[in-house]
């Protein structure tokens, strides 16, 4: 079982995908990345998830994020399944799906949780920053489809907090006020946040959201 943690370098790999052979780092280039696993081809929840991601392509592109899916079935199976996804989800799958038949990538990223299922992957999500380190890990069981609006929201927070000394409060959405990092003194905050800030408590200072960089 992989012991990957936030801040670790995302392991690089070569893989067969529905769009040809790829090297993970070359595929990401200077972009952010999402690597996410699906238990199996031709399954209902996975079909809706991949269709949703394809329909959100523009949202990922706006955030400079490259998407890479994984399923432990083979290439021929992926090709047939993609036709079904396109037909039923009213979309065109527009990102590669890894054919991880030997579970090389699944094992590298700890996507198989034997007590849940000893052969299929769970629904893992890894968000990788432009420095190739792991910024976010989320794990869902096979029975629960992911919320990709939440994933976009989290990416907005990750990108905002990567470049500004702020953090995002509960239920924050892009455009809403953020909190100033506790490590920033009031003197520094006066210079850093020209729109000003409100001190609710000395440790809780709210400021309008700074500009989002990617
Ligand atoms: C699904 O994608 O629908 C699914 C896959 C594996 C187990 C349960 C559901």
mmCIF file with all atom_site columns, N, CA, C and O in Angstrom, residues 46 105 109 201 212:
data_model
loop_
_atom_site.group_PDB
_atom_site.id
_atom_site.type_symbol
_atom_site.label_atom_id
_atom_site.label_alt_id
_atom_site.label_comp_id
_atom_site.label_asym_id
_atom_site.label_entity_id
_atom_site.label_seq_id
_atom_site.pdbx_PDB_ins_code
_atom_site.Cartn_x
_atom_site.Cartn_y
_atom_site.Cartn_z
_atom_site.occupancy
_atom_site.B_iso_or_equiv
_atom_site.pdbx_formal_charge
_atom_site.auth_seq_id
_atom_site.auth_comp_id
_atom_site.auth_asym_id
_atom_site.auth_atom_id
_atom_site.pdbx_PDB_model_num
ATOM 1  N N  . UNK A 1 46  ? -19.380 5.258  -12.605 1.00 0.00 ? 46  UNK A N  1
ATOM 2  C CA . UNK A 1 46  ? -18.185 5.697  -13.345 1.00 0.00 ? 46  UNK A CA 1
ATOM 3  C C  . UNK A 1 46  ? -18.576 6.346  -14.685 1.00 0.00 ? 46  UNK A C  1
ATOM 4  O O  . UNK A 1 46  ? -17.955 7.315  -15.122 1.00 0.00 ? 46  UNK A O  1
ATOM 5  N N  . UNK A 1 105 ? 0.055   1.663  -11.804 1.00 0.00 ? 105 UNK A N  1
ATOM 6  C CA . UNK A 1 105 ? -0.208  3.028  -11.325 1.00 0.00 ? 105 UNK A CA 1
ATOM 7  C C  . UNK A 1 105 ? -1.120  2.986  -10.093 1.00 0.00 ? 105 UNK A C  1
ATOM 8  O O  . UNK A 1 105 ? -0.920  3.730  -9.127  1.00 0.00 ? 105 UNK A O  1
ATOM 9  N N  . UNK A 1 109 ? -0.030  4.665  -6.452  1.00 0.00 ? 109 UNK A N  1
ATOM 10 C CA . UNK A 1 109 ? -0.808  5.737  -5.819  1.00 0.00 ? 109 UNK A CA 1
ATOM 11 C C  . UNK A 1 109 ? -1.773  5.226  -4.731  1.00 0.00 ? 109 UNK A C  1
ATOM 12 O O  . UNK A 1 109 ? -2.624  5.976  -4.263  1.00 0.00 ? 109 UNK A O  1
ATOM 13 N N  . UNK A 1 201 ? -11.526 38.450 15.404  1.00 0.00 ? 201 UNK A N  1
ATOM 14 C CA . UNK A 1 201 ? -10.739 38.112 16.586  1.00 0.00 ? 201 UNK A CA 1
ATOM 15 C C  . UNK A 1 201 ? -9.291  38.298 16.146  1.00 0.00 ? 201 UNK A C  1
ATOM 16 O O  . UNK A 1 201 ? -9.008  38.247 14.941  1.00 0.00 ? 201 UNK A O  1
ATOM 17 N N  . UNK A 1 212 ? -6.992  35.641 -8.323  1.00 0.00 ? 212 UNK A N  1
ATOM 18 C CA . UNK A 1 212 ? -6.673  34.208 -8.456  1.00 0.00 ? 212 UNK A CA 1
ATOM 19 C C  . UNK A 1 212 ? -5.617  33.995 -9.543  1.00 0.00 ? 212 UNK A C  1
ATOM 20 O O  . UNK A 1 212 ? -5.817  34.395 -10.680 1.00 0.00 ? 212 UNK A O  1
#
